[in-house]
Amino acid sequence: MTEQWTSALSFSSFSVPLRPDGTPATTDPRRSIEDLAMRWQSHSGRGATAGWASDAALRKAAVPGPYGALVNRVVEIHGLAGSIGEQLTLAWAAEQDAQRFQSPEIERPAEHLETTLAAQRMAVRALCEMSSHFLLGAVHSLANLVLRVLLCDAQAAAVINAQKVNRPARDFEPASSQRAAWPTFSPGAELWSRVLPEATQASGLQPHATLVARLLKLQQDPRFDALDTRRGMDYHRHRPQSLDHRSPSSGIVSTDMATGTSTMRMPIACTDARSDEQVVHRICIDALNCVAEVMDDMEPLLADALSACHLVWRPGSVRF
C-alpha cells in the first residue's frame, strides 16, 4: 500500500490572499475591541501630566511626603495601561487576519487547492496563537496593573510586601526590571486569590476591593482558563503539528501488563484533532472577548482606586 500526503510545508509570508476585488475580508471587524484598545493606548500619553497632578493632589490632602515614589508609580501605571492597549491591538489584528485567511471569497488556484488549504490551516492556527500570545501578555500586565494600584496605599503595600515570596521583588519599585517584580497571573495563583484580597481588607478602601474582585472574576473565567491551558500545551509540551503525520502522541507500541505482550502497529497518516484551526480560533475569539470585557470594566474603576489614594488617573487642566 502506498500513501501520499503533505508531510512538510513552508510559505514565505503571512500576507492574506486577496478577494477578486483586491481587498482582504473579515466577517466580524470587532470594532468595539479595536476602539477599546486604542483608548487604552492613549492612557500612556497622560502619564507625566497625571504625575504632576498627583503631586498637587497629595499636597492638597496634606499627605505626609516625600511623594516621589507615589508620583513615579502613577506614571508607571499609565505607561502600563498604554502597553496593555497595544497588546490588545496586536491580538485583535492577528485575529482579523485569521478571519481573512478563511474567507470563501479569496483566490485559491484550483491546481494547488490542497496545498493552499493546508497552508491556510497552518496560517490560521499560527495567527490565532499569535493573538493568544498577546492576550496572555495583556492579562499578565492587567494583573500587575491592579497590583501596582494597590501598592499606592501604604496599608495594602505592607501586606503585599510582607509575603516571603515577594521579597525578591524589592517592594515592586516603580520602573523595576526585576523579574520577581512582575509575577505571572494564572488560575488559582495565591498572590491574586489570597494576598490581594487581604491587602484590600487592610487598606479599607472599597475601590480597591472592587478592582480586585474584577480581577478574581477573570482568574475564574473558563475562557481565560482555556487560553492558559492551550498555551501550556503549545509552548511547554507537544504542540500538535498541523499536517498529517505518522507520529501519534500515544506512540505505536502498547503493552498488556497482565500478559507481558507488546503490540506494534503502523498507523496511517492522520491529523491530530487538537491541531484543528477552528478549535484554536474559537479559543482565541473567546479569550479576546474575555480580555476586552475585563479591560472595559476596569477602566472606570482605576480612577476611583487612585483617587482613594489622593492620586490622579485622568488629569484635567494642570498648571505647572
Coordinates of C-alpha atoms in Angstrom, one line a residue:
M1 CA 0.0 0.0 0.0
T2 CA 1.3 3.5 -0.9
E3 CA 0.3 6.6 0.9
Q4 CA 0.6 10.2 -0.3
W5 CA 0.2 13.2 2.0
T6 CA 1.8 16.6 2.6
S7 CA 4.4 15.9 5.3
A8 CA 6.2 19.3 5.3
L9 CA 5.1 22.8 4.2
S10 CA 6.6 26.2 4.2
F11 CA 5.4 29.6 2.9
S12 CA 7.2 32.9 2.7
S13 CA 4.6 35.3 4.1
F14 CA 1.5 35.6 6.3
S15 CA 0.1 38.0 3.7
V16 CA -3.6 37.3 3.2
P17 CA -4.7 36.3 -0.3
L18 CA -6.9 38.9 -1.8
R19 CA -10.5 38.7 -3.0
P20 CA -11.3 39.3 -6.7
D21 CA -11.9 43.0 -5.9
G22 CA -8.4 43.3 -4.4
T23 CA -9.4 43.7 -0.7
P24 CA -9.0 41.5 2.3
A25 CA -12.2 40.3 4.0
T26 CA -13.3 39.8 7.6
T27 CA -16.7 38.5 8.8
D28 CA -16.6 40.4 12.1
P29 CA -14.4 43.5 12.4
R30 CA -14.9 43.7 16.2
R31 CA -14.7 47.5 16.2
S32 CA -15.6 47.8 19.8
I33 CA -12.4 45.9 20.7
E34 CA -10.3 48.0 18.4
D35 CA -11.8 51.2 19.9
L36 CA -11.1 49.9 23.4
A37 CA -7.5 49.0 22.6
M38 CA -6.9 52.4 21.1
R39 CA -8.4 54.2 24.1
W40 CA -6.1 52.2 26.5
Q41 CA -3.1 53.0 24.4
S42 CA -3.9 56.7 24.8
H43 CA -3.6 56.5 28.6
S44 CA 0.2 56.4 28.4
G45 CA 0.1 59.9 26.8
R46 CA -1.1 61.3 30.2
G47 CA 1.4 59.7 32.5
A48 CA 3.6 62.7 33.1
T49 CA 0.6 65.1 33.4
A50 CA -1.0 62.7 35.9
G51 CA 2.2 62.6 37.9
W52 CA 2.2 66.3 38.2
A53 CA -1.5 66.4 39.1
S54 CA -1.0 63.6 41.7
D55 CA 1.8 65.6 43.4
A56 CA -0.5 68.6 43.7
A57 CA -3.4 66.4 45.0
L58 CA -1.1 64.8 47.6
R59 CA 0.0 68.2 48.9
K60 CA -3.6 69.5 48.9
A61 CA -4.7 66.4 51.0
A62 CA -1.7 67.1 53.4
V63 CA -0.4 63.5 52.9
P64 CA 3.0 63.1 54.6
G65 CA 5.8 63.2 52.0
P66 CA 8.0 62.6 50.2
Y67 CA 5.9 61.9 47.1
G68 CA 8.5 60.8 44.6
A69 CA 7.7 57.1 44.8
L70 CA 4.0 57.6 44.5
V71 CA 4.3 60.0 41.6
N72 CA 6.6 57.6 39.8
R73 CA 4.0 54.9 40.5
V74 CA 1.3 56.9 38.8
V75 CA 3.5 57.4 35.7
E76 CA 4.2 53.7 35.7
I77 CA 0.5 52.8 35.9
H78 CA -0.3 55.0 32.9
G79 CA 2.5 53.6 30.9
L80 CA 1.5 50.0 31.7
A81 CA -2.1 50.8 30.6
G82 CA -0.8 52.0 27.3
S83 CA 1.2 48.9 26.9
I84 CA -1.9 46.7 27.6
G85 CA -3.8 48.7 24.9
E86 CA -1.1 47.9 22.4
Q87 CA -1.1 44.2 23.3
L88 CA -4.9 44.1 22.7
T89 CA -4.5 45.9 19.4
L90 CA -2.0 43.3 18.2
A91 CA -4.2 40.4 19.4
W92 CA -7.2 42.0 17.6
A93 CA -5.2 42.4 14.4
A94 CA -3.9 38.8 14.4
E95 CA -7.4 37.5 14.8
Q96 CA -8.7 39.7 12.0
D97 CA -6.1 38.2 9.7
A98 CA -7.2 34.7 10.8
Q99 CA -10.7 35.6 9.6
R100 CA -9.3 36.9 6.3
F101 CA -7.4 33.6 5.6
Q102 CA -10.7 31.7 6.0
S103 CA -12.8 33.9 3.7
P104 CA -14.5 31.9 1.0
E105 CA -14.0 34.8 -1.4
I106 CA -10.2 34.8 -1.5
E107 CA -8.5 33.4 -4.6
R108 CA -7.4 29.7 -4.3
P109 CA -5.9 28.3 -7.5
A110 CA -7.6 25.0 -8.4
E111 CA -4.4 23.4 -9.4
H112 CA -2.8 23.9 -6.0
L113 CA -6.0 23.7 -3.9
E114 CA -4.9 21.0 -1.5
T115 CA -1.6 22.7 -0.7
T116 CA -3.3 26.1 -0.4
L117 CA -5.9 24.8 2.1
A118 CA -3.1 23.1 4.1
A119 CA -1.2 26.4 4.2
Q120 CA -4.4 28.2 5.2
R121 CA -5.0 25.9 8.1
M122 CA -1.4 26.3 9.3
A123 CA -1.6 30.1 8.9
V124 CA -4.9 30.5 10.7
R125 CA -3.7 28.5 13.6
A126 CA -0.5 30.4 13.8
L127 CA -2.3 33.7 13.7
C128 CA -4.7 32.6 16.5
E129 CA -1.7 31.5 18.6
M130 CA -0.1 34.9 17.9
S131 CA -3.2 36.6 19.0
S132 CA -3.4 34.4 22.1
H133 CA 0.3 35.3 22.9
F134 CA -0.6 39.0 23.1
L135 CA -3.8 38.3 25.0
L136 CA -1.8 36.4 27.7
G137 CA 0.6 39.3 27.8
A138 CA -2.3 41.7 28.3
V139 CA -3.7 39.6 31.1
H140 CA -0.4 39.4 33.0
S141 CA 0.0 43.1 32.6
L142 CA -3.6 43.8 33.8
A143 CA -2.9 41.8 36.9
N144 CA 0.3 43.7 37.5
L145 CA -1.5 47.0 36.9
V146 CA -4.0 46.1 39.7
L147 CA -1.1 45.1 41.9
R148 CA 0.5 48.4 41.4
V149 CA -2.6 50.4 42.1
L150 CA -2.9 48.6 45.5
L151 CA 0.7 49.4 46.2
C152 CA -0.2 53.1 46.2
D153 CA -1.8 52.5 49.6
A154 CA 0.6 52.0 52.5
Q155 CA -1.5 49.5 54.4
A156 CA -2.1 47.4 51.3
A157 CA 1.6 47.6 50.3
A158 CA 2.6 46.4 53.7
V159 CA 0.5 43.2 53.3
I160 CA 1.8 42.5 49.8
N161 CA 5.5 43.2 50.6
A162 CA 5.4 41.2 53.8
Q163 CA 4.9 38.0 51.8
K164 CA 8.1 35.9 51.7
V165 CA 7.6 35.1 48.1
N166 CA 7.5 38.8 47.2
R167 CA 10.7 39.8 49.0
P168 CA 12.9 39.4 45.8
A169 CA 10.6 42.0 44.2
R170 CA 12.1 44.6 46.5
D171 CA 8.8 46.4 47.2
F172 CA 8.0 46.4 43.5
E173 CA 9.8 49.6 43.0
P174 CA 8.4 51.7 40.1
A175 CA 10.2 51.0 36.8
S176 CA 11.7 47.9 38.2
S177 CA 13.2 45.4 35.7
Q178 CA 13.5 42.7 38.2
R179 CA 11.7 39.5 37.0
A180 CA 10.3 38.9 40.5
A181 CA 8.5 42.3 40.3
W182 CA 6.3 41.1 37.5
P183 CA 4.6 38.0 38.8
T184 CA 2.6 35.7 36.5
F185 CA -1.1 35.7 36.6
S186 CA -2.7 32.3 36.4
P187 CA -5.9 30.5 37.6
G188 CA -5.6 29.7 41.3
A189 CA -2.3 31.6 41.9
E190 CA -2.2 32.6 45.6
L191 CA -0.9 36.1 45.2
W192 CA -4.0 37.1 43.3
S193 CA -6.7 34.9 45.0
R194 CA -5.5 35.4 48.6
V195 CA -2.9 38.1 49.1
L196 CA -4.6 40.9 47.1
P197 CA -8.0 40.4 48.9
E198 CA -6.1 40.6 52.2
A199 CA -4.4 43.7 51.1
T200 CA -7.6 45.4 50.2
Q201 CA -9.1 44.5 53.5
A202 CA -6.1 46.0 55.3
S203 CA -6.5 49.2 53.2
G204 CA -10.2 49.5 54.0
L205 CA -10.6 51.1 50.5
Q206 CA -13.7 49.9 48.7
P207 CA -12.5 51.0 45.2
H208 CA -9.5 48.7 45.7
A209 CA -11.8 45.8 46.7
T210 CA -13.9 46.3 43.6
L211 CA -10.9 46.3 41.4
V212 CA -9.5 43.1 42.9
A213 CA -12.9 41.5 42.7
R214 CA -13.0 42.1 38.9
L215 CA -9.5 40.6 38.6
L216 CA -10.6 37.5 40.5
K217 CA -13.6 37.2 38.2
L218 CA -11.1 37.0 35.3
Q219 CA -9.0 34.4 37.2
Q220 CA -12.0 32.2 37.4
D221 CA -13.3 32.8 33.9
P222 CA -13.4 29.5 31.9
R223 CA -12.4 31.4 28.7
F224 CA -9.2 32.5 30.4
D225 CA -8.6 29.0 31.7
A226 CA -9.0 27.6 28.2
L227 CA -6.5 30.2 26.9
D228 CA -4.0 29.4 29.7
T229 CA -4.4 25.6 29.2
R230 CA -3.9 25.8 25.5
R231 CA -0.8 28.0 25.9
G232 CA 0.6 25.3 28.3
M233 CA 0.3 22.7 25.6
D234 CA 1.5 24.8 22.7
Y235 CA 4.5 26.4 24.5
H236 CA 5.5 23.8 27.1
R237 CA 4.5 20.4 25.9
H238 CA 4.0 18.9 22.5
R239 CA 2.4 21.4 20.1
P240 CA 0.3 19.3 17.7
Q241 CA 1.5 19.5 14.1
S242 CA -1.0 20.9 11.6
L243 CA -0.2 18.4 8.9
D244 CA -0.9 14.7 8.6
H245 CA 1.8 12.5 10.1
R246 CA 2.6 9.1 11.4
S247 CA 3.9 10.0 14.8
P248 CA 0.9 9.7 17.2
S249 CA 1.4 11.1 20.7
S250 CA 0.5 7.7 22.2
G251 CA 3.3 6.0 20.3
I252 CA 3.0 2.9 18.2
V253 CA 3.7 0.2 20.9
S254 CA 1.3 -0.9 23.5
T255 CA 1.9 -3.4 26.3
D256 CA -0.5 -5.6 28.2
M257 CA 1.0 -5.7 31.7
A258 CA -1.1 -8.7 32.6
T259 CA 0.3 -10.9 29.9
G260 CA 3.5 -9.1 29.2
T261 CA 2.6 -9.0 25.5
S262 CA 3.6 -6.0 23.4
T263 CA 1.9 -5.0 20.2
M264 CA 3.3 -2.7 17.5
R265 CA 1.1 -1.0 14.9
M266 CA 1.7 1.0 11.8
P267 CA -0.8 3.9 11.7
I268 CA -1.9 5.6 8.6
A269 CA -1.0 9.3 8.2
C270 CA -3.6 11.4 10.0
T271 CA -4.0 14.8 11.6
D272 CA -4.1 15.4 15.4
A273 CA -7.6 16.6 16.3
R274 CA -6.0 19.1 18.7
S275 CA -4.5 20.9 15.8
D276 CA -7.9 21.9 14.4
E277 CA -7.6 25.5 13.5
Q278 CA -11.3 26.1 14.2
V279 CA -10.9 25.0 17.7
V280 CA -7.8 27.2 18.2
H281 CA -9.7 30.1 16.6
R282 CA -12.7 29.7 18.9
I283 CA -10.4 29.7 22.0
C284 CA -8.8 32.9 20.6
I285 CA -12.2 34.6 20.0
D286 CA -13.5 33.7 23.4
A287 CA -10.3 35.0 25.1
L288 CA -10.3 38.2 23.0
N289 CA -13.8 38.9 24.2
C290 CA -12.9 37.9 27.8
V291 CA -9.9 40.2 28.0
A292 CA -11.8 43.1 26.3
E293 CA -14.6 42.8 28.8
V294 CA -12.3 43.0 31.8
M295 CA -10.4 45.9 30.4
D296 CA -13.7 47.7 29.7
D297 CA -14.9 47.0 33.3
M298 CA -11.6 48.0 34.9
E299 CA -11.1 51.3 33.1
P300 CA -13.6 53.4 35.1
L301 CA -12.5 51.6 38.3
L302 CA -8.9 52.9 38.0
A303 CA -9.9 56.5 38.6
D304 CA -11.7 55.7 41.9
A305 CA -8.9 53.4 43.1
L306 CA -6.2 56.0 42.5
S307 CA -8.4 58.9 43.8
A308 CA -8.8 56.9 47.1
C309 CA -5.0 57.3 47.5
H310 CA -5.2 61.0 46.5
L311 CA -3.7 60.2 43.1
V312 CA -4.9 61.1 39.6
W313 CA -5.9 58.8 36.7
R314 CA -7.3 61.3 34.1
P315 CA -5.8 64.7 34.8
G316 CA -7.7 67.8 33.8
S317 CA -6.2 71.2 33.4
V318 CA -3.0 71.3 35.4
R319 CA -0.9 74.4 35.9
F320 CA 2.9 73.9 36.3

